[in-house]
Amino acid sequence: MNILTFDTEEQLNEAGAGVLSGMVQMNPSAILGLATGGTPIGIYEQLVQTYKRGLVSFNKVTTFNLDEYVGITPEHHQSYSYYMRQHLFNQVDINIEQAYVPCGTATDLEEECVRYDRLIENTGQIDIQLLGLGHNGHIGFNEPSHALLSGTHIVELAEATKTANARYFSAEEEVPQKAITMGVGMILKAKNILLVVKGEDKAEIVKRALTGPISTNCPASLLQTHPHLTVLLDRAAGSLL
C-alpha cells in the first residue's frame, strides 16, 4: 500500500490525473475502471487539460464504470452515464463505443449484471481501477454486510448512502433506491487500484479502511489485501493516520 497525502486539492487532483494519464501513455490500449461522485471531478478536469495539451490520447482506451442507478435512463442528468459524458467522455477523444456503464434500465437486471461481468472478462483485466470511499466504507455501491458478492449485482442502497446522494436530487423521493454495482471481487481483480479520498468527514473511515481489521462490515478494508494499492488523500482525510 502506497499512501500519499497532499496539502491542496489541486495537488491531489493533479496526482490522480497523472497516475491515470501515465497508465495510458505507457499503454495506449489501457483498460480503465472509472468512478463517479464528487471526488473524481477534479481528476477528470485535469485529465481533460492533459488531453488538450496533447500529452495523452484516449482513442484506444476502454473504460468500465463501477456502477449505475437502477431506474434512471442514461440521458437523465443524475445518471452516471450522463456524469461521465459531462466530465470526461465528451471532452476527450475516447471511442464512446468502448466506454461502458451498466444499464440501470435493462429489462432483465440480473442478466445485465451477467452481461457486464462477461464483457469485462472478455475485454481483459482492468489495468487500474479508480475508487472513492463512502462514509460507511462502501466502494462502488458495495454496502457493509455480513457477506459481499464478488460479481456485478443489484444492491439496495443503505440509508446513509441515499442521504449522501440526496443533495444531487431536487426531492428526496427522487433518490434511487437501488443500483447496479461491480462486485468487490471484480474490483480486486484490477492490476492496480487508485483510491482517492477528500475531506475531514472521511478521516475516520479512512483510518478504519486502511488500518482496521479486514471485514465485510467495511468493504473498503478488503483493499488492504491488494498488492498494488495507491491511496491519495488530502490532509484532512488523512488526519487520523
PDB file of N, CA and C in Angstrom, residues 63-117:
ATOM      1  N   THR A  63     -13.031   1.740 -21.169  1.00  0.00           N
ATOM      2  CA  THR A  63     -13.364   2.070 -19.782  1.00  0.00           C
ATOM      3  C   THR A  63     -14.585   1.283 -19.318  1.00  0.00           C
ATOM      4  N   PHE A  64     -14.571   0.945 -18.037  1.00  0.00           N
ATOM      5  CA  PHE A  64     -15.722   0.310 -17.381  1.00  0.00           C
ATOM      6  C   PHE A  64     -16.039   1.093 -16.118  1.00  0.00           C
ATOM      7  N   ASN A  65     -17.267   1.577 -16.027  1.00  0.00           N
ATOM      8  CA  ASN A  65     -17.663   2.281 -14.815  1.00  0.00           C
ATOM      9  C   ASN A  65     -18.107   1.307 -13.734  1.00  0.00           C
ATOM     10  N   LEU A  66     -17.908   1.729 -12.500  1.00  0.00           N
ATOM     11  CA  LEU A  66     -18.235   0.895 -11.350  1.00  0.00           C
ATOM     12  C   LEU A  66     -19.719   0.599 -11.219  1.00  0.00           C
ATOM     13  N   ASP A  67     -20.554   1.586 -11.496  1.00  0.00           N
ATOM     14  CA  ASP A  67     -21.950   1.420 -11.101  1.00  0.00           C
ATOM     15  C   ASP A  67     -22.876   2.363 -11.850  1.00  0.00           C
ATOM     16  N   GLU A  68     -24.168   2.147 -11.633  1.00  0.00           N
ATOM     17  CA  GLU A  68     -25.216   2.998 -12.188  1.00  0.00           C
ATOM     18  C   GLU A  68     -26.476   2.806 -11.366  1.00  0.00           C
ATOM     19  N   TYR A  69     -27.253   3.880 -11.245  1.00  0.00           N
ATOM     20  CA  TYR A  69     -28.538   3.784 -10.551  1.00  0.00           C
ATOM     21  C   TYR A  69     -29.508   2.913 -11.340  1.00  0.00           C
ATOM     22  N   VAL A  70     -30.355   2.195 -10.622  1.00  0.00           N
ATOM     23  CA  VAL A  70     -31.434   1.435 -11.246  1.00  0.00           C
ATOM     24  C   VAL A  70     -32.628   2.360 -11.471  1.00  0.00           C
ATOM     25  N   GLY A  71     -33.216   2.291 -12.671  1.00  0.00           N
ATOM     26  CA  GLY A  71     -34.434   3.044 -12.978  1.00  0.00           C
ATOM     27  C   GLY A  71     -34.195   4.421 -13.538  1.00  0.00           C
ATOM     28  N   ILE A  72     -32.938   4.787 -13.756  1.00  0.00           N
ATOM     29  CA  ILE A  72     -32.614   6.096 -14.333  1.00  0.00           C
ATOM     30  C   ILE A  72     -32.004   5.888 -15.719  1.00  0.00           C
ATOM     31  N   THR A  73     -32.534   6.581 -16.710  1.00  0.00           N
ATOM     32  CA  THR A  73     -32.045   6.421 -18.072  1.00  0.00           C
ATOM     33  C   THR A  73     -30.668   7.082 -18.231  1.00  0.00           C
ATOM     34  N   PRO A  74     -29.886   6.657 -19.224  1.00  0.00           N
ATOM     35  CA  PRO A  74     -28.581   7.275 -19.463  1.00  0.00           C
ATOM     36  C   PRO A  74     -28.669   8.771 -19.747  1.00  0.00           C
ATOM     37  N   GLU A  75     -29.835   9.251 -20.204  1.00  0.00           N
ATOM     38  CA  GLU A  75     -29.997  10.661 -20.530  1.00  0.00           C
ATOM     39  C   GLU A  75     -30.360  11.507 -19.300  1.00  0.00           C
ATOM     40  N   HIS A  76     -30.757  10.875 -18.217  1.00  0.00           N
ATOM     41  CA  HIS A  76     -31.117  11.603 -17.001  1.00  0.00           C
ATOM     42  C   HIS A  76     -29.899  12.345 -16.465  1.00  0.00           C
ATOM     43  N   HIS A  77     -30.087  13.591 -16.026  1.00  0.00           N
ATOM     44  CA  HIS A  77     -28.943  14.410 -15.651  1.00  0.00           C
ATOM     45  C   HIS A  77     -28.233  13.926 -14.388  1.00  0.00           C
ATOM     46  N   GLN A  78     -28.846  12.971 -13.646  1.00  0.00           N
ATOM     47  CA  GLN A  78     -28.177  12.407 -12.484  1.00  0.00           C
ATOM     48  C   GLN A  78     -27.701  10.973 -12.712  1.00  0.00           C
ATOM     49  N   SER A  79     -27.823  10.491 -13.936  1.00  0.00           N
ATOM     50  CA  SER A  79     -27.286   9.156 -14.223  1.00  0.00           C
ATOM     51  C   SER A  79     -25.768   9.238 -14.295  1.00  0.00           C
ATOM     52  N   TYR A  80     -25.125   8.129 -14.045  1.00  0.00           N
ATOM     53  CA  TYR A  80     -23.664   8.120 -14.115  1.00  0.00           C
ATOM     54  C   TYR A  80     -23.172   8.112 -15.562  1.00  0.00           C
ATOM     55  N   SER A  81     -24.011   7.651 -16.474  1.00  0.00           N
ATOM     56  CA  SER A  81     -23.673   7.779 -17.899  1.00  0.00           C
ATOM     57  C   SER A  81     -23.569   9.248 -18.278  1.00  0.00           C
ATOM     58  N   TYR A  82     -24.547  10.029 -17.837  1.00  0.00           N
ATOM     59  CA  TYR A  82     -24.546  11.470 -18.116  1.00  0.00           C
ATOM     60  C   TYR A  82     -23.334  12.127 -17.460  1.00  0.00           C
ATOM     61  N   TYR A  83     -23.072  11.777 -16.222  1.00  0.00           N
ATOM     62  CA  TYR A  83     -21.927  12.315 -15.475  1.00  0.00           C
ATOM     63  C   TYR A  83     -20.626  12.099 -16.254  1.00  0.00           C
ATOM     64  N   MET A  84     -20.426  10.875 -16.740  1.00  0.00           N
ATOM     65  CA  MET A  84     -19.169  10.571 -17.434  1.00  0.00           C
ATOM     66  C   MET A  84     -19.064  11.346 -18.747  1.00  0.00           C
ATOM     67  N   ARG A  85     -20.172  11.501 -19.460  1.00  0.00           N
ATOM     68  CA  ARG A  85     -20.130  12.278 -20.700  1.00  0.00           C
ATOM     69  C   ARG A  85     -19.809  13.737 -20.393  1.00  0.00           C
ATOM     70  N   GLN A  86     -20.422  14.256 -19.338  1.00  0.00           N
ATOM     71  CA  GLN A  86     -20.238  15.662 -18.987  1.00  0.00           C
ATOM     72  C   GLN A  86     -18.813  15.951 -18.539  1.00  0.00           C
ATOM     73  N   HIS A  87     -18.267  15.100 -17.698  1.00  0.00           N
ATOM     74  CA  HIS A  87     -16.986  15.401 -17.065  1.00  0.00           C
ATOM     75  C   HIS A  87     -15.769  14.861 -17.805  1.00  0.00           C
ATOM     76  N   LEU A  88     -15.973  13.884 -18.701  1.00  0.00           N
ATOM     77  CA  LEU A  88     -14.800  13.317 -19.376  1.00  0.00           C
ATOM     78  C   LEU A  88     -15.055  12.941 -20.830  1.00  0.00           C
ATOM     79  N   PHE A  89     -15.980  12.041 -21.086  1.00  0.00           N
ATOM     80  CA  PHE A  89     -16.087  11.425 -22.408  1.00  0.00           C
ATOM     81  C   PHE A  89     -16.289  12.426 -23.537  1.00  0.00           C
ATOM     82  N   ASN A  90     -17.118  13.448 -23.318  1.00  0.00           N
ATOM     83  CA  ASN A  90     -17.407  14.410 -24.389  1.00  0.00           C
ATOM     84  C   ASN A  90     -16.272  15.407 -24.605  1.00  0.00           C
ATOM     85  N   GLN A  91     -15.260  15.368 -23.756  1.00  0.00           N
ATOM     86  CA  GLN A  91     -14.191  16.362 -23.834  1.00  0.00           C
ATOM     87  C   GLN A  91     -12.849  15.782 -24.267  1.00  0.00           C
ATOM     88  N   VAL A  92     -12.815  14.474 -24.489  1.00  0.00           N
ATOM     89  CA  VAL A  92     -11.580  13.840 -24.958  1.00  0.00           C
ATOM     90  C   VAL A  92     -11.910  12.984 -26.175  1.00  0.00           C
ATOM     91  N   ASP A  93     -10.893  12.336 -26.714  1.00  0.00           N
ATOM     92  CA  ASP A  93     -11.077  11.606 -27.972  1.00  0.00           C
ATOM     93  C   ASP A  93     -11.396  10.130 -27.761  1.00  0.00           C
ATOM     94  N   ILE A  94     -12.040   9.792 -26.667  1.00  0.00           N
ATOM     95  CA  ILE A  94     -12.367   8.391 -26.399  1.00  0.00           C
ATOM     96  C   ILE A  94     -13.412   7.892 -27.398  1.00  0.00           C
ATOM     97  N   ASN A  95     -13.304   6.634 -27.766  1.00  0.00           N
ATOM     98  CA  ASN A  95     -14.319   5.982 -28.595  1.00  0.00           C
ATOM     99  C   ASN A  95     -15.473   5.594 -27.677  1.00  0.00           C
ATOM    100  N   ILE A  96     -16.600   6.274 -27.800  1.00  0.00           N
ATOM    101  CA  ILE A  96     -17.711   6.072 -26.872  1.00  0.00           C
ATOM    102  C   ILE A  96     -18.228   4.643 -26.933  1.00  0.00           C
ATOM    103  N   GLU A  97     -17.950   3.925 -28.034  1.00  0.00           N
ATOM    104  CA  GLU A  97     -18.356   2.529 -28.152  1.00  0.00           C
ATOM    105  C   GLU A  97     -17.551   1.643 -27.204  1.00  0.00           C
ATOM    106  N   GLN A  98     -16.436   2.164 -26.689  1.00  0.00           N
ATOM    107  CA  GLN A  98     -15.589   1.397 -25.776  1.00  0.00           C
ATOM    108  C   GLN A  98     -15.629   1.981 -24.363  1.00  0.00           C
ATOM    109  N   ALA A  99     -16.647   2.778 -24.078  1.00  0.00           N
ATOM    110  CA  ALA A  99     -16.828   3.368 -22.746  1.00  0.00           C
ATOM    111  C   ALA A  99     -18.106   2.784 -22.152  1.00  0.00           C
ATOM    112  N   TYR A 100     -17.952   1.838 -21.249  1.00  0.00           N
ATOM    113  CA  TYR A 100     -19.082   1.046 -20.772  1.00  0.00           C
ATOM    114  C   TYR A 100     -19.547   1.469 -19.380  1.00  0.00           C
ATOM    115  N   VAL A 101     -20.872   1.551 -19.241  1.00  0.00           N
ATOM    116  CA  VAL A 101     -21.523   1.831 -17.963  1.00  0.00           C
ATOM    117  C   VAL A 101     -22.671   0.828 -17.832  1.00  0.00           C
ATOM    118  N   PRO A 102     -22.879   0.224 -16.655  1.00  0.00           N
ATOM    119  CA  PRO A 102     -24.022  -0.689 -16.520  1.00  0.00           C
ATOM    120  C   PRO A 102     -25.327   0.009 -16.890  1.00  0.00           C
ATOM    121  N   CYS A 103     -26.267  -0.771 -17.421  1.00  0.00           N
ATOM    122  CA  CYS A 103     -27.562  -0.217 -17.828  1.00  0.00           C
ATOM    123  C   CYS A 103     -28.571  -0.399 -16.701  1.00  0.00           C
ATOM    124  N   GLY A 104     -28.957   0.698 -16.065  1.00  0.00           N
ATOM    125  CA  GLY A 104     -29.894   0.639 -14.950  1.00  0.00           C
ATOM    126  C   GLY A 104     -31.340   0.516 -15.353  1.00  0.00           C
ATOM    127  N   THR A 105     -31.616   0.547 -16.669  1.00  0.00           N
ATOM    128  CA  THR A 105     -32.997   0.404 -17.147  1.00  0.00           C
ATOM    129  C   THR A 105     -33.182  -0.864 -17.969  1.00  0.00           C
ATOM    130  N   ALA A 106     -32.250  -1.803 -17.823  1.00  0.00           N
ATOM    131  CA  ALA A 106     -32.359  -3.073 -18.555  1.00  0.00           C
ATOM    132  C   ALA A 106     -33.640  -3.794 -18.149  1.00  0.00           C
ATOM    133  N   THR A 107     -34.257  -4.471 -19.103  1.00  0.00           N
ATOM    134  CA  THR A 107     -35.482  -5.223 -18.829  1.00  0.00           C
ATOM    135  C   THR A 107     -35.225  -6.318 -17.806  1.00  0.00           C
ATOM    136  N   ASP A 108     -34.085  -6.998 -17.955  1.00  0.00           N
ATOM    137  CA  ASP A 108     -33.682  -8.055 -17.029  1.00  0.00           C
ATOM    138  C   ASP A 108     -32.397  -7.606 -16.343  1.00  0.00           C
ATOM    139  N   LEU A 109     -32.511  -7.089 -15.137  1.00  0.00           N
ATOM    140  CA  LEU A 109     -31.351  -6.530 -14.449  1.00  0.00           C
ATOM    141  C   LEU A 109     -30.336  -7.606 -14.071  1.00  0.00           C
ATOM    142  N   GLU A 110     -30.819  -8.783 -13.717  1.00  0.00           N
ATOM    143  CA  GLU A 110     -29.890  -9.869 -13.380  1.00  0.00           C
ATOM    144  C   GLU A 110     -29.057 -10.261 -14.593  1.00  0.00           C
ATOM    145  N   GLU A 111     -29.690 -10.320 -15.736  1.00  0.00           N
ATOM    146  CA  GLU A 111     -28.968 -10.648 -16.973  1.00  0.00           C
ATOM    147  C   GLU A 111     -27.983  -9.537 -17.322  1.00  0.00           C
ATOM    148  N   GLU A 112     -28.353  -8.281 -17.028  1.00  0.00           N
ATOM    149  CA  GLU A 112     -27.441  -7.160 -17.268  1.00  0.00           C
ATOM    150  C   GLU A 112     -26.177  -7.304 -16.422  1.00  0.00           C
ATOM    151  N   CYS A 113     -26.332  -7.769 -15.204  1.00  0.00           N
ATOM    152  CA  CYS A 113     -25.164  -7.992 -14.340  1.00  0.00           C
ATOM    153  C   CYS A 113     -24.240  -9.057 -14.933  1.00  0.00           C
ATOM    154  N   VAL A 114     -24.836 -10.137 -15.398  1.00  0.00           N
ATOM    155  CA  VAL A 114     -24.054 -11.217 -16.018  1.00  0.00           C
ATOM    156  C   VAL A 114     -23.357 -10.708 -17.277  1.00  0.00           C
ATOM    157  N   ARG A 115     -24.108  -9.941 -18.078  1.00  0.00           N
ATOM    158  CA  ARG A 115     -23.547  -9.391 -19.320  1.00  0.00           C
ATOM    159  C   ARG A 115     -22.355  -8.486 -19.034  1.00  0.00           C
ATOM    160  N   TYR A 116     -22.472  -7.662 -18.006  1.00  0.00           N
ATOM    161  CA  TYR A 116     -21.403  -6.700 -17.699  1.00  0.00           C
ATOM    162  C   TYR A 116     -20.140  -7.418 -17.236  1.00  0.00           C
ATOM    163  N   ASP A 117     -20.296  -8.417 -16.374  1.00  0.00           N
ATOM    164  CA  ASP A 117     -19.130  -9.195 -15.939  1.00  0.00           C
ATOM    165  C   ASP A 117     -18.467  -9.901 -17.114  1.00  0.00           C
TER     166      ASP A 117
END
